[in-house]
Amino acid sequence: MASKRICSQCLRLATPPTSTATTAARRSFHSSAVKQPVPPQSSARKLHSSVRQRRPQHVESLGTRTEPSLPYIPPSSSASRQQPPKEQTYLRADDLFHSFTSSPIPTIRQRAAVMRQNAYCPHPDHQPTHLPASPRTSSPATLPPAHVRHECSDCGVPVSCSEAHFADTYDQHLEICDLLRQINEDDHDLHSGRFFPEFEYPDASIEEAQINMQNWDTLLFTREFTAVNDERSMRQVTRLLTYPITIGSILHELSPYSIKRNGRLTSEGLRSLSALRYTLHPPRTGAGITIAGLRPNPPPVRLFILGARAESSLPREVWLQLSHLFPRVAFHLIFIGPEALANRPDDVAPPPTPGNLFSAVVEDRLGGQMKISTYATVFEALHEAQHFAPYDPYFDAFVLFHPGLGHPASSASWAPTLPILLDTKIPVICTGYTEFDMQRDIDWVKEQGGGEVDFLLEPGENRFRSLRWEVNDLDPGDVSAGNWGVWGFRGKRYEADRYEEKRGD
């Protein structure tokens, strides 16, 4: 009779009336009991049913926007029991489009406020406030700059200062309107509260299982990722994986880039990458866990990621996917840049010590095959101190994600770094947001290199670019994709052959 699964009405019918004190006690018992629905009882489990523990009910039902009455609280979190539950908005899969200004997500509303305060109307009558992000030219302007205020009803992003100017530039806006709407829905999807199975990454595969690096679909399939059958989920997962997979697709022996026709790999690139692939794909040595299986291990492959920003704050499970592509070697990722710790508020640079002169944040507990070091300084200071010397073409490589080498705002900071990169004769892998951005960097390297540059990989679209598009909050008309293009270079190497004159008898 004390079961909580019996409702008050059934209990009243099953129990004969007694004294008033007993009735009052029973009423108080019923008022304090939690009424819960009776789950269906089944004697035998179905064939396809699972015995694993299900997620809480409020996580499964993502179609409502109201906070459930009984939120799930982990039993180990005692502090969370004392705090009232925070209100959270849940969006359905068919209810992801909302205006940025009136979005139900507070983070997106704050982003819209930033755009209204900093972005300017692209109408040609306004005087330009920055250099163009595309090769298009504009006519002379007479009106002063004005911030964006008018939102497009089709994409929900503020793009113009007024409805009149929006109508004048509507034809130009139509070129990116569909992409802006896609960006709008993808941003709301990240805050929808749904479960993200695409962010579950697999462990290392067996060495006999070959991977296929022709495109995203074949790579995710051969690496045994969770099946991604939705285009939006595919865009979300490639946004993060594009950083390690872009590096792996160039360095791997099964790389889609080759010296064949339209393979984009040059003869000099084959020479540089062959040295790295010799280290990344070593032969079996018969090593084991016994005394007889002890073998000397080679040093780790060092990847210097210069100008690190968002890539340094990626989840470490994402970077471990690079190690899973090369299971026999160890990696040492070195993030260098003044903004390397900008998106990592929990990581504070330690004070300098004799063993850590440059206050590096070191993470060396990443599965035993990867180590990550972060330096919040410029590369020139580390190079002058010979902190990483010597450089070995068999173990080292430089990576520059969206460096902006030729951008007027950042080219001056890269000017002292380029001669150092060319002098090391180490391959440098670069990416770009757009074709215009990538070509601008190539022209700057050619101009500053002075003929001392060998191109390793011809510029072109990256096969493992991010499938998700991003909008620049300071310029809503600037739409780009992470690591859209990729190319490579290094310092020119000169070969000297010894000439011996033939003497006659």
Short mmCIF file of C-alpha atoms in Angstrom, two decimals:
data_model
loop_
_atom_site.label_atom_id
_atom_site.label_comp_id
_atom_site.label_asym_id
_atom_site.label_seq_id
_atom_site.Cartn_x
_atom_site.Cartn_y
_atom_site.Cartn_z
CA MET A 1 0.00 0.00 0.00
CA ALA A 2 3.01 2.31 0.40
CA SER A 3 3.97 2.11 -3.28
CA LYS A 4 4.25 5.42 -5.08
CA ARG A 5 2.85 3.92 -8.25
CA ILE A 6 -0.72 3.68 -6.83
CA CYS A 7 -2.67 6.84 -7.37
CA SER A 8 -4.80 8.39 -4.66
CA GLN A 9 -8.10 7.48 -6.34
CA CYS A 10 -7.30 3.74 -6.53
CA LEU A 11 -6.07 3.76 -2.95
CA ARG A 12 -9.27 5.43 -1.77
CA LEU A 13 -11.43 2.81 -3.51
CA ALA A 14 -9.40 -0.12 -2.24
CA THR A 15 -9.31 1.00 1.43
CA PRO A 16 -12.52 1.16 3.55
CA PRO A 17 -13.17 4.44 5.39
CA THR A 18 -11.72 4.60 8.89
CA SER A 19 -11.41 7.21 11.54
CA THR A 20 -10.78 10.87 10.86
CA ALA A 21 -7.20 10.71 12.13
CA THR A 22 -6.37 7.86 9.81
CA THR A 23 -7.95 9.69 6.85
CA ALA A 24 -6.00 12.86 7.60
CA ALA A 25 -2.79 10.89 7.85
CA ARG A 26 -3.53 9.19 4.56
CA ARG A 27 -4.22 12.53 2.91
CA SER A 28 -0.95 13.91 4.15
CA PHE A 29 0.78 10.77 2.80
CA HIS A 30 -0.77 11.29 -0.63
CA SER A 31 0.12 14.99 -0.75
CA SER A 32 3.80 14.35 -0.09
CA ALA A 33 4.08 11.48 -2.57
CA VAL A 34 5.40 12.19 -6.08
CA LYS A 35 2.94 11.17 -8.72
CA GLN A 36 4.71 9.29 -11.50
CA PRO A 37 3.23 7.51 -14.50
CA VAL A 38 3.18 3.73 -14.40
CA PRO A 39 5.68 2.33 -16.92
CA PRO A 40 4.51 -0.61 -19.00
CA GLN A 41 5.57 -3.91 -17.45
CA SER A 42 6.92 -6.52 -19.79
CA SER A 43 7.96 -10.02 -18.79
CA ALA A 44 10.53 -10.48 -21.59
CA ARG A 45 12.83 -7.99 -23.26
CA LYS A 46 12.31 -7.42 -26.95
CA LEU A 47 14.92 -8.51 -29.45
CA HIS A 48 16.09 -5.03 -30.44
CA SER A 49 15.67 -3.32 -27.09
CA SER A 50 18.69 -2.09 -25.22
CA VAL A 51 19.56 -2.62 -21.59
CA ARG A 52 21.79 0.44 -21.48
CA GLN A 53 20.76 3.34 -19.30
CA ARG A 54 18.71 5.91 -21.16
CA ARG A 55 19.33 9.63 -21.09
CA PRO A 56 17.16 11.81 -18.88
CA GLN A 57 13.72 12.57 -20.15
CA HIS A 58 14.37 16.29 -20.57
CA VAL A 59 17.32 15.57 -22.90
CA GLU A 60 15.34 13.24 -25.16
CA SER A 61 12.39 15.57 -25.70
CA LEU A 62 13.89 18.50 -27.56
CA GLY A 63 10.67 19.69 -29.12
CA THR A 64 9.54 21.92 -26.24
CA ARG A 65 11.01 25.19 -25.06
CA THR A 66 9.90 24.92 -21.41
CA GLU A 67 12.10 23.67 -18.60
CA PRO A 68 10.93 20.25 -17.33
CA SER A 69 9.52 20.06 -13.84
CA LEU A 70 12.05 17.44 -12.69
CA PRO A 71 15.48 18.31 -14.13
CA TYR A 72 18.14 15.64 -14.05
CA ILE A 73 20.79 16.26 -11.38
CA PRO A 74 23.83 13.99 -11.19
CA PRO A 75 24.11 12.36 -7.78
CA SER A 76 27.74 13.41 -7.38
CA SER A 77 27.11 17.15 -7.75
CA SER A 78 26.10 18.38 -4.31
CA ALA A 79 26.53 22.05 -5.19
CA SER A 80 24.09 21.84 -8.09
CA ARG A 81 21.33 20.62 -5.74
CA GLN A 82 21.42 23.85 -3.81
CA GLN A 83 21.23 26.08 -6.89
CA PRO A 84 17.92 26.51 -8.74
CA PRO A 85 17.85 25.03 -12.25
CA LYS A 86 18.69 27.47 -15.04
CA GLU A 87 16.21 28.05 -17.78
CA GLN A 88 17.28 26.50 -21.08
CA THR A 89 15.69 26.75 -24.48
CA TYR A 90 15.15 23.66 -26.59
CA LEU A 91 14.63 24.00 -30.33
CA ARG A 92 13.15 21.43 -32.63
CA ALA A 93 14.86 20.40 -35.85
CA ASP A 94 12.16 22.22 -37.86
CA ASP A 95 12.33 25.39 -35.72
CA LEU A 96 15.96 26.47 -36.12
CA PHE A 97 15.48 29.65 -38.15
CA HIS A 98 15.16 32.79 -36.05
CA SER A 99 16.16 36.39 -36.45
CA PHE A 100 19.50 37.15 -34.85
CA THR A 101 18.05 40.16 -33.02
CA SER A 102 14.99 38.34 -31.62
CA SER A 103 16.60 34.92 -31.23
CA PRO A 104 15.54 32.78 -28.24
CA ILE A 105 19.25 32.11 -27.61
CA PRO A 106 20.88 34.90 -25.51
CA THR A 107 24.32 34.25 -27.03
CA ILE A 108 23.03 34.86 -30.54
CA ARG A 109 21.23 38.02 -29.43
CA GLN A 110 24.52 39.31 -28.05
CA ARG A 111 26.19 38.48 -31.33
CA ALA A 112 23.55 40.48 -33.19
CA ALA A 113 24.23 43.44 -30.89
CA VAL A 114 27.94 43.24 -31.72
CA MET A 115 27.16 43.23 -35.43
CA ARG A 116 24.90 46.27 -35.09
CA GLN A 117 27.59 48.17 -33.22
CA ASN A 118 30.58 47.32 -35.42
CA ALA A 119 29.42 46.26 -38.91
CA TYR A 120 28.80 48.90 -41.57
CA CYS A 121 26.37 49.06 -44.43
CA PRO A 122 27.92 47.81 -47.71
CA HIS A 123 25.99 50.26 -49.90
CA PRO A 124 28.35 51.97 -52.39
CA ASP A 125 27.06 55.42 -51.37
CA HIS A 126 28.76 55.03 -47.98
CA GLN A 127 32.43 55.79 -47.58
CA PRO A 128 34.44 52.56 -47.07
CA THR A 129 35.78 51.86 -43.60
CA HIS A 130 38.20 49.02 -44.45
CA LEU A 131 39.92 47.42 -47.39
CA PRO A 132 37.71 45.18 -49.52
CA ALA A 133 37.66 41.45 -48.78
CA SER A 134 37.07 40.64 -52.46
CA PRO A 135 38.51 41.97 -55.73
CA ARG A 136 35.35 43.95 -56.49
CA THR A 137 35.74 47.69 -56.83
CA SER A 138 33.29 50.25 -55.57
CA SER A 139 32.27 53.62 -56.95
CA PRO A 140 33.12 56.93 -55.21
CA ALA A 141 31.05 57.38 -52.06
CA THR A 142 29.57 60.55 -50.56
CA LEU A 143 27.62 59.43 -47.47
CA PRO A 144 29.36 58.79 -44.14
CA PRO A 145 29.56 55.22 -42.87
CA ALA A 146 26.46 53.83 -41.14
CA HIS A 147 26.01 50.76 -39.00
CA VAL A 148 23.77 47.91 -40.09
CA ARG A 149 20.23 48.09 -38.71
CA HIS A 150 17.98 46.37 -41.23
CA GLU A 151 17.69 42.57 -41.16
CA CYS A 152 16.91 40.45 -44.18
CA SER A 153 13.71 38.52 -43.61
CA ASP A 154 15.06 35.52 -45.53
CA CYS A 155 18.35 35.03 -43.64
CA GLY A 156 17.70 36.88 -40.36
CA VAL A 157 21.08 38.68 -40.35
CA PRO A 158 21.48 42.48 -40.19
CA VAL A 159 23.02 43.47 -43.51
CA SER A 160 22.05 47.09 -44.30
CA CYS A 161 21.50 50.40 -42.59
CA SER A 162 18.01 50.92 -44.00
CA GLU A 163 15.39 49.20 -46.09
CA ALA A 164 16.09 51.51 -49.03
CA HIS A 165 19.77 50.61 -49.16
CA PHE A 166 18.88 46.95 -48.71
CA ALA A 167 16.65 47.14 -51.79
CA ASP A 168 19.42 48.77 -53.83
CA THR A 169 21.94 46.02 -52.97
CA TYR A 170 19.43 43.16 -52.99
CA ASP A 171 20.88 41.56 -56.13
CA GLN A 172 24.31 41.42 -54.52
CA HIS A 173 22.88 40.11 -51.27
CA LEU A 174 21.11 37.26 -53.06
CA GLU A 175 24.51 35.69 -53.83
CA ILE A 176 25.06 34.91 -50.13
CA CYS A 177 21.52 35.01 -48.72
CA ASP A 178 21.12 31.23 -48.78
CA LEU A 179 24.50 30.77 -47.09
CA LEU A 180 23.59 33.30 -44.38
CA ARG A 181 20.36 31.43 -43.69
CA GLN A 182 22.34 28.19 -43.46
CA ILE A 183 24.73 29.85 -41.01
CA ASN A 184 21.75 31.10 -39.00
CA GLU A 185 20.26 27.62 -38.67
CA ASP A 186 23.61 26.01 -37.89
CA ASP A 187 24.26 28.47 -35.06
CA HIS A 188 20.84 27.82 -33.56
CA ASP A 189 21.42 24.09 -33.93
CA LEU A 190 24.50 24.28 -31.72
CA HIS A 191 22.37 25.91 -29.00
CA SER A 192 19.27 23.78 -29.57
CA GLY A 193 19.97 21.47 -26.65
CA ARG A 194 19.90 18.32 -28.76
CA PHE A 195 22.25 15.39 -28.34
CA PHE A 196 25.26 15.52 -30.70
CA PRO A 197 26.33 11.99 -31.65
CA GLU A 198 28.58 13.38 -34.38
CA PHE A 199 30.97 14.70 -31.70
CA GLU A 200 31.78 11.21 -30.47
CA TYR A 201 35.21 10.35 -31.88
CA PRO A 202 36.55 6.81 -32.37
CA ASP A 203 39.74 5.48 -30.89
CA ALA A 204 42.69 4.19 -32.88
CA SER A 205 41.89 1.56 -35.49
CA ILE A 206 43.86 -1.59 -36.09
CA GLU A 207 46.90 -1.07 -38.30
CA GLU A 208 45.59 -3.49 -40.91
CA ALA A 209 42.55 -1.26 -41.53
CA GLN A 210 43.55 1.12 -44.31
CA ILE A 211 41.97 4.55 -44.47
CA ASN A 212 40.63 6.25 -47.58
CA MET A 213 41.41 9.97 -47.80
CA GLN A 214 39.61 10.86 -51.00
CA ASN A 215 36.90 12.91 -49.27
CA TRP A 216 35.08 13.35 -45.99
CA ASP A 217 32.66 10.46 -46.55
CA THR A 218 35.33 7.85 -47.23
CA LEU A 219 37.51 9.06 -44.37
CA LEU A 220 34.74 8.98 -41.75
CA PHE A 221 33.64 5.55 -42.97
CA THR A 222 37.07 3.93 -42.93
CA ARG A 223 37.89 5.52 -39.56
CA GLU A 224 34.66 4.02 -38.16
CA PHE A 225 33.02 7.28 -37.10
CA THR A 226 29.41 7.29 -36.02
CA ALA A 227 27.32 7.41 -39.17
CA VAL A 228 26.49 11.01 -40.09
CA ASN A 229 23.41 10.99 -42.30
CA ASP A 230 22.40 14.63 -41.95
CA GLU A 231 24.01 17.49 -43.86
CA ARG A 232 23.80 19.81 -40.88
CA SER A 233 25.52 17.28 -38.63
CA MET A 234 28.18 16.83 -41.31
CA ARG A 235 28.83 20.56 -41.30
CA GLN A 236 29.16 20.62 -37.53
CA VAL A 237 31.63 17.75 -37.31
CA THR A 238 33.86 18.94 -40.17
CA ARG A 239 34.14 22.37 -38.60
CA LEU A 240 36.41 20.88 -35.93
CA LEU A 241 38.02 17.97 -37.74
CA THR A 242 39.25 20.13 -40.61
CA TYR A 243 42.32 21.20 -38.60
CA PRO A 244 43.94 17.82 -37.82
CA ILE A 245 42.69 16.09 -40.98
CA THR A 246 44.06 18.83 -43.25
CA ILE A 247 47.53 18.18 -41.83
CA GLY A 248 47.14 14.42 -42.01
CA SER A 249 45.84 14.46 -45.59
CA ILE A 250 49.07 16.11 -46.77
CA LEU A 251 51.58 14.17 -44.69
CA HIS A 252 50.03 10.70 -45.05
CA GLU A 253 51.39 8.20 -47.55
CA LEU A 254 47.82 7.72 -48.87
CA SER A 255 47.43 11.45 -49.43
CA PRO A 256 45.06 12.51 -52.22
CA TYR A 257 47.71 15.01 -53.39
CA SER A 258 50.30 13.50 -55.72
CA ILE A 259 52.63 14.44 -58.57
CA LYS A 260 50.25 13.02 -61.13
CA ARG A 261 48.34 15.27 -63.47
CA ASN A 262 46.19 17.72 -61.46
CA GLY A 263 47.59 16.15 -58.30
CA ARG A 264 48.93 19.58 -57.22
CA LEU A 265 52.07 18.14 -55.58
CA THR A 266 55.30 19.45 -57.10
CA SER A 267 58.58 17.59 -57.45
CA GLU A 268 60.10 19.63 -54.61
CA GLY A 269 57.05 18.87 -52.52
CA LEU A 270 57.53 15.16 -53.09
CA ARG A 271 61.11 15.40 -51.86
CA SER A 272 60.13 17.22 -48.66
CA LEU A 273 57.11 15.06 -47.90
CA SER A 274 59.02 11.84 -48.61
CA ALA A 275 61.38 12.66 -45.75
CA LEU A 276 58.48 13.20 -43.35
CA ARG A 277 56.63 10.09 -44.56
CA TYR A 278 59.73 8.00 -43.94
CA THR A 279 59.42 8.97 -40.28
CA LEU A 280 55.62 8.85 -40.06
CA HIS A 281 55.37 5.33 -41.52
CA PRO A 282 58.23 3.35 -39.96
CA PRO A 283 58.56 -0.40 -40.55
CA ARG A 284 57.66 -2.89 -37.87
CA THR A 285 60.48 -3.38 -35.39
CA GLY A 286 59.10 -6.30 -33.39
CA ALA A 287 58.72 -4.19 -30.26
CA GLY A 288 56.76 -5.67 -27.39
CA ILE A 289 56.08 -5.40 -23.69
CA THR A 290 58.73 -7.93 -22.69
CA ILE A 291 62.44 -7.39 -22.18
CA ALA A 292 63.18 -8.97 -25.54
CA GLY A 293 60.77 -6.53 -27.17
CA LEU A 294 62.47 -3.35 -25.99
CA ARG A 295 63.36 -1.09 -28.90
CA PRO A 296 64.66 2.50 -29.02
CA ASN A 297 61.92 5.00 -29.90
CA PRO A 298 62.57 7.83 -32.35
CA PRO A 299 61.92 11.43 -31.26
CA PRO A 300 58.40 12.78 -31.80
CA VAL A 301 57.38 14.59 -34.96
CA ARG A 302 57.17 18.29 -34.17
CA LEU A 303 54.46 20.40 -35.80
CA PHE A 304 54.93 24.13 -35.22
CA ILE A 305 51.53 25.82 -35.54
CA LEU A 306 52.38 29.52 -35.84
CA GLY A 307 49.89 32.31 -35.25
CA ALA A 308 47.68 29.91 -33.29
CA ARG A 309 44.25 31.21 -32.34
CA ALA A 310 41.09 29.11 -32.29
CA GLU A 311 42.91 25.89 -33.20
CA SER A 312 44.79 25.92 -29.89
CA SER A 313 41.51 25.73 -27.94
CA LEU A 314 40.04 22.76 -29.82
CA PRO A 315 39.08 19.74 -27.71
CA ARG A 316 42.05 17.44 -27.35
CA GLU A 317 39.96 14.53 -28.64
CA VAL A 318 39.93 16.34 -31.98
CA TRP A 319 43.73 16.63 -32.16
CA LEU A 320 44.10 12.98 -31.15
CA GLN A 321 42.52 12.06 -34.48
CA LEU A 322 45.80 13.15 -36.09
CA SER A 323 47.68 10.69 -33.90
CA HIS A 324 45.28 7.89 -34.85
CA LEU A 325 46.22 8.37 -38.52
CA PHE A 326 49.86 7.58 -37.66
CA PRO A 327 49.70 4.98 -34.86
CA ARG A 328 53.44 4.14 -34.80
CA VAL A 329 54.82 7.61 -34.09
CA ALA A 330 54.44 10.27 -31.43
CA PHE A 331 53.54 13.91 -32.10
CA HIS A 332 54.48 17.13 -30.38
CA LEU A 333 52.12 19.97 -31.31
CA ILE A 334 53.59 23.39 -30.55
CA PHE A 335 51.12 26.29 -30.63
CA ILE A 336 52.91 29.63 -30.90
CA GLY A 337 51.29 33.04 -31.04
CA PRO A 338 50.26 36.00 -28.87
CA GLU A 339 46.62 34.83 -29.06
CA ALA A 340 47.32 31.15 -28.37
CA LEU A 341 45.73 31.35 -24.91
CA ALA A 342 43.03 33.90 -25.74
CA ASN A 343 40.20 31.33 -25.90
CA ARG A 344 41.48 29.26 -22.96
CA PRO A 345 40.60 31.17 -19.79
CA ASP A 346 41.33 28.14 -17.57
CA ASP A 347 44.92 27.85 -18.84
CA VAL A 348 47.20 30.49 -17.39
CA ALA A 349 50.85 30.70 -18.39
CA PRO A 350 53.03 29.55 -15.48
CA PRO A 351 55.86 31.74 -14.21
CA PRO A 352 59.23 31.26 -15.93
CA THR A 353 61.47 28.58 -14.47
CA PRO A 354 64.91 27.25 -15.46
CA GLY A 355 63.19 24.33 -17.15
CA ASN A 356 60.46 26.48 -18.74
CA LEU A 357 61.95 29.82 -19.65
CA PHE A 358 59.15 30.93 -21.96
CA SER A 359 56.20 29.98 -19.66
CA ALA A 360 54.83 27.24 -21.89
CA VAL A 361 51.60 25.43 -21.00
CA VAL A 362 52.50 21.76 -21.46
CA GLU A 363 49.97 18.94 -21.83
CA ASP A 364 51.70 15.56 -21.93
CA ARG A 365 48.95 13.18 -20.80
CA LEU A 366 47.18 12.71 -24.11
CA GLY A 367 47.17 8.98 -24.66
CA GLY A 368 50.93 8.56 -24.69
CA GLN A 369 51.23 9.42 -28.40
CA MET A 370 50.80 13.20 -28.32
CA LYS A 371 52.14 16.15 -26.41
CA ILE A 372 50.90 19.74 -26.75
CA SER A 373 52.85 22.85 -25.76
CA THR A 374 51.46 26.38 -25.99
CA TYR A 375 53.64 29.51 -26.12
CA ALA A 376 51.88 32.87 -25.87
CA THR A 377 54.70 34.71 -27.61
CA VAL A 378 56.07 35.32 -31.07
CA PHE A 379 58.14 32.76 -32.92
CA GLU A 380 61.08 35.11 -33.47
CA ALA A 381 61.84 35.24 -29.73
CA LEU A 382 61.93 31.45 -29.48
CA HIS A 383 64.07 31.14 -32.60
CA GLU A 384 66.62 33.71 -31.44
CA ALA A 385 67.03 31.81 -28.19
CA GLN A 386 67.60 28.58 -30.18
CA HIS A 387 64.78 27.02 -28.19
CA PHE A 388 63.85 24.51 -30.90
CA ALA A 389 67.17 24.20 -32.72
CA PRO A 390 68.17 22.24 -34.67
CA TYR A 391 65.39 21.73 -37.19
CA ASP A 392 65.22 18.39 -38.94
CA PRO A 393 63.33 17.95 -42.26
CA TYR A 394 62.58 14.35 -41.25
CA PHE A 395 60.83 15.33 -37.99
CA ASP A 396 59.65 18.96 -38.28
CA ALA A 397 57.07 20.96 -40.22
CA PHE A 398 55.37 24.35 -39.93
CA VAL A 399 51.60 24.84 -40.18
CA LEU A 400 49.85 28.20 -40.65
CA PHE A 401 46.04 28.18 -40.41
CA HIS A 402 44.59 31.32 -42.06
CA PRO A 403 47.74 33.36 -41.32
CA GLY A 404 46.83 36.45 -43.34
CA LEU A 405 50.37 36.82 -44.64
CA GLY A 406 49.38 39.36 -47.26
CA HIS A 407 46.63 41.10 -45.29
CA PRO A 408 47.52 44.77 -44.71
CA ALA A 409 46.67 44.51 -41.01
CA SER A 410 48.93 41.53 -40.29
CA SER A 411 51.61 41.45 -43.00
CA ALA A 412 53.96 43.65 -40.96
CA SER A 413 53.98 41.13 -38.09
CA TRP A 414 54.84 38.27 -40.47
CA ALA A 415 57.69 40.14 -42.19
CA PRO A 416 60.40 39.11 -39.68
CA THR A 417 59.08 35.54 -39.51
CA LEU A 418 59.22 34.68 -43.22
CA PRO A 419 63.06 34.81 -43.55
CA ILE A 420 63.34 32.44 -40.58
CA LEU A 421 60.92 29.97 -42.16
CA LEU A 422 62.79 30.04 -45.44
CA ASP A 423 66.15 29.62 -43.73
CA THR A 424 65.11 26.42 -41.93
CA LYS A 425 64.31 24.64 -45.24
CA ILE A 426 61.36 23.03 -43.45
CA PRO A 427 58.03 22.56 -45.30
CA VAL A 428 55.35 25.12 -44.48
CA ILE A 429 51.66 24.23 -44.90
CA CYS A 430 49.28 27.21 -45.24
CA THR A 431 45.50 27.50 -45.52
CA GLY A 432 43.16 30.32 -46.48
CA TYR A 433 39.58 31.34 -45.90
CA THR A 434 38.82 32.05 -49.56
CA GLU A 435 40.60 31.94 -52.91
CA PHE A 436 41.15 35.70 -52.75
CA ASP A 437 42.67 35.44 -49.27
CA MET A 438 44.92 32.56 -50.30
CA GLN A 439 46.15 34.22 -53.49
CA ARG A 440 46.93 37.41 -51.58
CA ASP A 441 49.18 35.43 -49.22
CA ILE A 442 50.95 33.71 -52.13
CA ASP A 443 51.67 37.02 -53.85
CA TRP A 444 53.11 38.40 -50.62
CA VAL A 445 55.39 35.40 -50.13
CA LYS A 446 56.64 35.68 -53.71
CA GLU A 447 57.34 39.38 -53.25
CA GLN A 448 59.05 39.06 -49.86
CA GLY A 449 60.86 35.81 -50.67
CA GLY A 450 62.84 37.30 -53.50
CA GLY A 451 63.07 34.11 -55.53
CA GLU A 452 64.22 31.98 -52.56
CA VAL A 453 60.93 30.05 -52.34
CA ASP A 454 60.12 26.56 -53.56
CA PHE A 455 56.41 25.77 -53.76
CA LEU A 456 55.57 22.29 -52.52
CA LEU A 457 51.80 22.19 -53.08
CA GLU A 458 50.01 24.19 -55.71
CA PRO A 459 47.19 26.37 -54.34
CA GLY A 460 43.67 25.03 -54.61
CA GLU A 461 40.60 23.96 -52.68
CA ASN A 462 41.23 21.79 -49.66
CA ARG A 463 39.56 18.38 -49.88
CA PHE A 464 39.04 18.42 -46.13
CA ARG A 465 37.90 21.98 -45.68
CA SER A 466 35.14 22.82 -43.28
CA LEU A 467 31.76 22.23 -44.89
CA ARG A 468 30.23 24.83 -42.63
CA TRP A 469 30.29 28.47 -43.69
CA GLU A 470 31.02 31.33 -41.30
CA VAL A 471 30.06 35.00 -41.39
CA ASN A 472 32.33 37.82 -40.30
CA ASP A 473 30.60 39.73 -37.50
CA LEU A 474 32.39 42.91 -38.54
CA ASP A 475 31.28 42.52 -42.17
CA PRO A 476 28.11 40.44 -42.75
CA GLY A 477 28.87 40.34 -46.47
CA ASP A 478 32.12 38.43 -45.86
CA VAL A 479 31.29 34.71 -45.87
CA SER A 480 34.07 32.12 -45.70
CA ALA A 481 34.80 28.50 -44.78
CA GLY A 482 37.54 27.28 -42.45
CA ASN A 483 40.62 25.99 -44.30
CA TRP A 484 38.92 26.45 -47.67
CA GLY A 485 42.21 26.39 -49.58
CA VAL A 486 45.62 24.85 -48.91
CA TRP A 487 49.11 25.32 -50.34
CA GLY A 488 52.70 24.81 -49.23
CA PHE A 489 56.22 26.21 -49.64
CA ARG A 490 59.72 26.12 -48.15
CA GLY A 491 63.07 27.82 -48.62
CA LYS A 492 64.88 27.07 -51.86
CA ARG A 493 67.48 24.34 -51.61
CA TYR A 494 70.60 24.34 -53.76
CA GLU A 495 72.28 21.12 -54.77
CA ALA A 496 76.03 21.15 -55.43
CA ASP A 497 77.56 18.38 -57.54
CA ARG A 498 81.26 17.74 -57.48
CA TYR A 499 82.86 17.97 -60.90
CA GLU A 500 85.97 16.01 -61.64
CA GLU A 501 87.75 16.73 -64.88
CA LYS A 502 88.60 13.67 -66.91
CA ARG A 503 92.29 13.35 -67.61
CA GLY A 504 93.61 11.77 -70.79
CA ASP A 505 96.08 8.94 -70.74
#
